[in-house]
Amino acid sequence: MIKFIIYDESKENKEVIYEEIDKEMMRYDIEYQKYYYYEFDKLLKEDKNNNLFKIYILNQTNISKSGLTVAKYIREKQDDWKSIIIFISNRNEYKLNIITKRLYILDYILIDKIKDELKKLIRISIKNYDSRPKELKYKYKYVNYNIQLKDIIYIEKEQDSKRCIIYTKNEEYYIQSTLSKLISNLDDRFIKSSKSYIINIEEVSSYNIKENIITLSNKKQIFEISRNIKKELINKLRKV
């Protein structure tokens, strides 16, 4: 999910920006939402969840509160250094001042060039979105969990239970799910080695083909390896 957040007192600019966002996002299979604010106080109530991927488009020449004021609030008050910030303005004279504020700004574009420049900046932002660490997100016993896939070593089906145990490099987590459902939410680095285990190929230290034993990075040995996945397992291990 990507949230586009536009802060601009001009509703005419809003319509142009919305149109350009929609046209560009048609290129991607990514869910997104657009939010428009013309008052600083209402923007302050914006969702402060830093786990969301946000792209702010801020008008520097707003009369009440400038885009720079909002950018400082996002970076310094909310401590959000991940979100993308793009400045727009009808004047070029503020550009140098904004860039030197060290607020990690993607770019500063003039309003009359939005149609040409905004799509380019969205494409750059999407590359940033795609390069984020991938996560397994779920809720268990009313608690939300976000586990980075690179930290998962293996997942085990708990005996006589409808739960699975996720073993990471630092902790263990429970999830109410089947292995078959879980594997559909993981990427290509994972393989369901048997009815009891999902393993992270990148965390395999060795595979004894003759004895059919996998040793993982945490010294855990897995003896349950289905015959029908042996070839796939070997092929994936060769690519690591």
Tab-separated table of C-alpha atoms in Angstrom:
chain	number	residue	atom	x	y	z
A	1	MET	CA	0.000	0.000	0.000
A	2	ILE	CA	1.232	3.469	-0.934
A	3	LYS	CA	-0.299	6.627	0.504
A	4	PHE	CA	-0.023	9.806	-1.537
A	5	ILE	CA	-0.474	12.826	0.719
A	6	ILE	CA	-0.917	16.182	-0.966
A	7	TYR	CA	-0.671	19.412	0.988
A	8	ASP	CA	-1.710	22.331	-1.199
A	9	GLU	CA	-4.105	25.241	-0.774
A	10	SER	CA	-4.915	25.181	-4.481
A	11	LYS	CA	-7.645	22.700	-5.364
A	12	GLU	CA	-6.769	23.188	-9.021
A	13	ASN	CA	-3.316	21.805	-8.323
A	14	LYS	CA	-4.944	18.939	-6.451
A	15	GLU	CA	-6.910	17.839	-9.511
A	16	VAL	CA	-3.827	17.912	-11.738
A	17	ILE	CA	-1.767	15.955	-9.192
A	18	TYR	CA	-4.532	13.379	-8.667
A	19	GLU	CA	-4.804	12.861	-12.410
A	20	GLU	CA	-1.054	12.347	-12.814
A	21	ILE	CA	-0.917	9.924	-9.888
A	22	ASP	CA	-3.750	7.826	-11.304
A	23	LYS	CA	-2.236	7.740	-14.780
A	24	GLU	CA	1.177	6.684	-13.515
A	25	MET	CA	-0.053	4.124	-10.976
A	26	MET	CA	-1.932	2.286	-13.713
A	27	ARG	CA	1.484	0.912	-14.678
A	28	TYR	CA	1.798	-0.985	-11.385
A	29	ASP	CA	-0.062	-3.679	-9.540
A	30	ILE	CA	0.178	-1.750	-6.284
A	31	GLU	CA	-2.685	-0.649	-4.071
A	32	TYR	CA	-2.637	3.071	-3.315
A	33	GLN	CA	-4.710	5.831	-1.760
A	34	LYS	CA	-4.730	9.621	-2.177
A	35	TYR	CA	-5.256	12.122	0.621
A	36	TYR	CA	-5.597	15.855	0.173
A	37	TYR	CA	-5.066	18.541	2.837
A	38	TYR	CA	-5.194	22.290	2.531
A	39	GLU	CA	-4.958	23.043	6.271
A	40	PHE	CA	-1.866	22.324	8.334
A	41	ASP	CA	-3.851	21.416	11.468
A	42	LYS	CA	-5.772	18.705	9.635
A	43	LEU	CA	-2.552	17.305	8.191
A	44	LEU	CA	-1.223	16.947	11.741
A	45	LYS	CA	-3.913	14.310	12.346
A	46	GLU	CA	-2.540	12.200	9.485
A	47	ASP	CA	-1.758	8.581	10.380
A	48	LYS	CA	1.628	8.538	12.142
A	49	ASN	CA	2.298	4.869	11.343
A	50	ASN	CA	5.860	4.926	10.001
A	51	ASN	CA	5.503	1.389	8.658
A	52	LEU	CA	3.325	2.703	5.837
A	53	PHE	CA	4.981	3.831	2.634
A	54	LYS	CA	4.061	7.486	2.099
A	55	ILE	CA	4.766	9.954	-0.659
A	56	TYR	CA	4.225	13.573	0.395
A	57	ILE	CA	3.694	16.260	-2.228
A	58	LEU	CA	4.006	19.622	-0.485
A	59	ASN	CA	3.420	23.089	-1.887
A	60	GLN	CA	6.155	25.386	-0.619
A	61	THR	CA	4.208	28.569	-1.426
A	62	ASN	CA	1.114	27.896	0.682
A	63	ILE	CA	0.083	31.090	2.451
A	64	SER	CA	-0.761	29.706	5.903
A	65	LYS	CA	1.999	27.128	6.454
A	66	SER	CA	4.664	26.422	3.874
A	67	GLY	CA	5.594	22.985	2.618
A	68	LEU	CA	8.935	23.405	4.375
A	69	THR	CA	7.150	23.690	7.736
A	70	VAL	CA	5.350	20.419	7.004
A	71	ALA	CA	8.558	18.694	5.907
A	72	LYS	CA	10.309	19.705	9.147
A	73	TYR	CA	7.338	18.382	11.118
A	74	ILE	CA	7.431	15.029	9.285
A	75	ARG	CA	11.169	14.553	9.712
A	76	GLU	CA	11.838	16.121	13.108
A	77	LYS	CA	8.603	15.782	15.084
A	78	GLN	CA	7.311	12.500	13.680
A	79	ASP	CA	10.850	11.158	13.223
A	80	ASP	CA	9.816	9.854	9.807
A	81	TRP	CA	12.869	9.647	7.544
A	82	LYS	CA	11.513	6.890	5.314
A	83	SER	CA	8.659	8.675	3.568
A	84	ILE	CA	9.291	10.342	0.214
A	85	ILE	CA	8.928	14.139	0.129
A	86	ILE	CA	8.444	16.079	-3.105
A	87	PHE	CA	8.155	19.857	-3.159
A	88	ILE	CA	6.109	21.787	-5.687
A	89	SER	CA	6.093	25.556	-6.096
A	90	ASN	CA	5.187	28.285	-8.551
A	91	ARG	CA	8.538	29.945	-7.816
A	92	ASN	CA	12.044	28.578	-8.124
A	93	GLU	CA	13.704	30.865	-5.598
A	94	TYR	CA	13.046	28.570	-2.606
A	95	LYS	CA	14.712	25.515	-4.086
A	96	LEU	CA	18.257	26.051	-2.810
A	97	ASN	CA	17.056	26.915	0.690
A	98	ILE	CA	14.979	23.736	0.899
A	99	ILE	CA	17.683	21.446	-0.458
A	100	THR	CA	20.225	22.760	2.081
A	101	LYS	CA	17.906	22.016	5.035
A	102	ARG	CA	19.026	18.365	4.942
A	103	LEU	CA	15.495	17.012	5.163
A	104	TYR	CA	16.095	14.226	2.646
A	105	ILE	CA	13.985	15.689	-0.163
A	106	LEU	CA	13.504	13.764	-3.404
A	107	ASP	CA	13.033	16.832	-5.621
A	108	TYR	CA	11.631	20.325	-6.063
A	109	ILE	CA	9.504	20.939	-9.154
A	110	LEU	CA	7.664	23.921	-10.546
A	111	ILE	CA	3.894	23.632	-10.732
A	112	ASP	CA	3.775	24.288	-14.471
A	113	LYS	CA	6.011	21.224	-14.985
A	114	ILE	CA	4.030	18.787	-12.824
A	115	LYS	CA	2.721	16.798	-15.782
A	116	ASP	CA	6.240	16.194	-17.071
A	117	GLU	CA	8.127	15.747	-13.832
A	118	LEU	CA	5.753	14.114	-11.333
A	119	LYS	CA	5.510	10.817	-13.227
A	120	LYS	CA	9.314	10.553	-13.230
A	121	LEU	CA	9.436	11.100	-9.486
A	122	ILE	CA	6.693	8.528	-8.877
A	123	ARG	CA	8.740	5.982	-10.822
A	124	ILE	CA	11.780	6.703	-8.667
A	125	SER	CA	9.604	6.360	-5.557
A	126	ILE	CA	8.258	2.995	-6.728
A	127	LYS	CA	11.832	1.711	-7.008
A	128	ASN	CA	12.304	2.736	-3.389
A	129	TYR	CA	9.035	0.975	-2.502
A	130	ASP	CA	10.108	-2.235	-4.242
A	131	SER	CA	13.480	-2.267	-2.499
A	132	ARG	CA	12.004	-2.239	1.011
A	133	PRO	CA	12.668	-5.284	3.189
A	134	LYS	CA	9.788	-7.708	2.607
A	135	GLU	CA	7.713	-8.613	5.624
A	136	LEU	CA	5.264	-11.202	6.865
A	137	LYS	CA	2.397	-9.232	8.397
A	138	TYR	CA	-0.275	-10.859	10.524
A	139	LYS	CA	-2.312	-10.541	13.714
A	140	TYR	CA	-2.191	-13.056	16.541
A	141	LYS	CA	-4.102	-12.707	19.805
A	142	TYR	CA	-4.922	-9.074	18.981
A	143	VAL	CA	-1.267	-8.160	18.414
A	144	ASN	CA	0.024	-7.052	15.004
A	145	TYR	CA	3.316	-8.580	13.856
A	146	ASN	CA	5.672	-7.451	11.065
A	147	ILE	CA	8.488	-9.952	10.621
A	148	GLN	CA	11.121	-9.309	7.983
A	149	LEU	CA	11.426	-12.323	5.693
A	150	LYS	CA	15.216	-12.177	5.721
A	151	ASP	CA	15.148	-12.834	9.485
A	152	ILE	CA	13.101	-16.035	9.243
A	153	ILE	CA	15.205	-19.211	9.413
A	154	TYR	CA	12.395	-21.760	9.278
A	155	ILE	CA	8.743	-22.304	10.153
A	156	GLU	CA	7.459	-25.409	11.866
A	157	LYS	CA	3.954	-26.818	12.147
A	158	GLU	CA	3.153	-27.247	15.817
A	159	GLN	CA	2.104	-30.790	16.637
A	160	ASP	CA	-1.558	-31.400	17.458
A	161	SER	CA	-2.309	-27.737	16.901
A	162	LYS	CA	-3.551	-25.295	14.276
A	163	ARG	CA	-0.578	-23.036	14.923
A	164	CYS	CA	2.856	-22.697	13.380
A	165	ILE	CA	6.059	-21.499	15.020
A	166	ILE	CA	8.195	-18.972	13.170
A	167	TYR	CA	11.866	-19.218	14.110
A	168	THR	CA	13.870	-16.070	13.408
A	169	LYS	CA	17.464	-15.112	14.131
A	170	ASN	CA	16.443	-13.578	17.454
A	171	GLU	CA	13.000	-14.763	18.532
A	172	GLU	CA	10.181	-17.237	18.059
A	173	TYR	CA	6.651	-16.270	17.042
A	174	TYR	CA	3.340	-18.080	16.872
A	175	ILE	CA	0.886	-17.725	14.028
A	176	GLN	CA	-2.554	-19.239	13.526
A	177	SER	CA	-2.141	-20.675	10.048
A	178	THR	CA	-1.355	-23.712	7.950
A	179	LEU	CA	2.003	-24.104	6.212
A	180	SER	CA	0.256	-24.158	2.835
A	181	LYS	CA	-1.323	-20.795	3.517
A	182	LEU	CA	1.911	-19.365	4.906
A	183	ILE	CA	4.041	-20.324	1.916
A	184	SER	CA	1.723	-18.312	-0.350
A	185	ASN	CA	2.645	-15.183	1.643
A	186	LEU	CA	6.400	-15.730	1.369
A	187	ASP	CA	8.797	-15.201	-1.525
A	188	ASP	CA	11.022	-17.485	-3.613
A	189	ARG	CA	13.685	-17.888	-0.936
A	190	PHE	CA	11.289	-20.194	0.973
A	191	ILE	CA	10.414	-23.795	0.231
A	192	LYS	CA	7.991	-26.172	1.942
A	193	SER	CA	10.338	-29.076	2.579
A	194	SER	CA	7.658	-31.346	4.063
A	195	LYS	CA	4.239	-31.280	5.681
A	196	SER	CA	5.920	-30.005	8.859
A	197	TYR	CA	8.493	-27.410	7.704
A	198	ILE	CA	9.093	-24.345	5.582
A	199	ILE	CA	12.752	-23.391	5.303
A	200	ASN	CA	14.575	-20.296	4.172
A	201	ILE	CA	17.025	-21.411	1.473
A	202	GLU	CA	19.358	-18.541	2.341
A	203	GLU	CA	19.680	-19.914	5.892
A	204	VAL	CA	20.735	-23.425	4.831
A	205	SER	CA	24.298	-24.141	5.958
A	206	SER	CA	24.506	-27.566	4.340
A	207	TYR	CA	22.440	-30.251	2.703
A	208	ASN	CA	23.511	-33.867	2.970
A	209	ILE	CA	21.872	-35.300	-0.137
A	210	LYS	CA	22.730	-38.901	0.639
A	211	GLU	CA	21.224	-38.813	4.140
A	212	ASN	CA	18.662	-36.201	3.171
A	213	ILE	CA	19.436	-33.871	6.072
A	214	ILE	CA	19.331	-30.065	6.027
A	215	THR	CA	21.402	-28.112	8.527
A	216	LEU	CA	20.321	-24.527	9.076
A	217	SER	CA	22.302	-21.492	10.216
A	218	ASN	CA	21.095	-21.903	13.811
A	219	LYS	CA	22.375	-25.547	13.820
A	220	LYS	CA	18.849	-26.929	13.558
A	221	GLN	CA	18.762	-30.126	11.489
A	222	ILE	CA	15.713	-31.077	9.461
A	223	PHE	CA	15.253	-34.705	8.525
A	224	GLU	CA	11.812	-34.372	6.948
A	225	ILE	CA	12.386	-33.585	3.282
A	226	SER	CA	9.815	-34.713	0.776
A	227	ARG	CA	11.108	-36.668	-2.181
A	228	ASN	CA	9.195	-34.566	-4.672
A	229	ILE	CA	10.951	-31.343	-3.609
A	230	LYS	CA	14.532	-32.638	-3.531
A	231	LYS	CA	15.263	-31.519	-7.082
A	232	GLU	CA	13.731	-28.086	-6.500
A	233	LEU	CA	15.669	-27.746	-3.258
A	234	ILE	CA	18.982	-28.586	-4.935
A	235	ASN	CA	18.314	-26.145	-7.776
A	236	LYS	CA	17.498	-23.332	-5.369
A	237	LEU	CA	20.536	-24.006	-3.222
A	238	ARG	CA	22.785	-23.782	-6.288
A	239	LYS	CA	21.515	-20.249	-6.919
A	240	VAL	CA	22.229	-18.986	-3.407
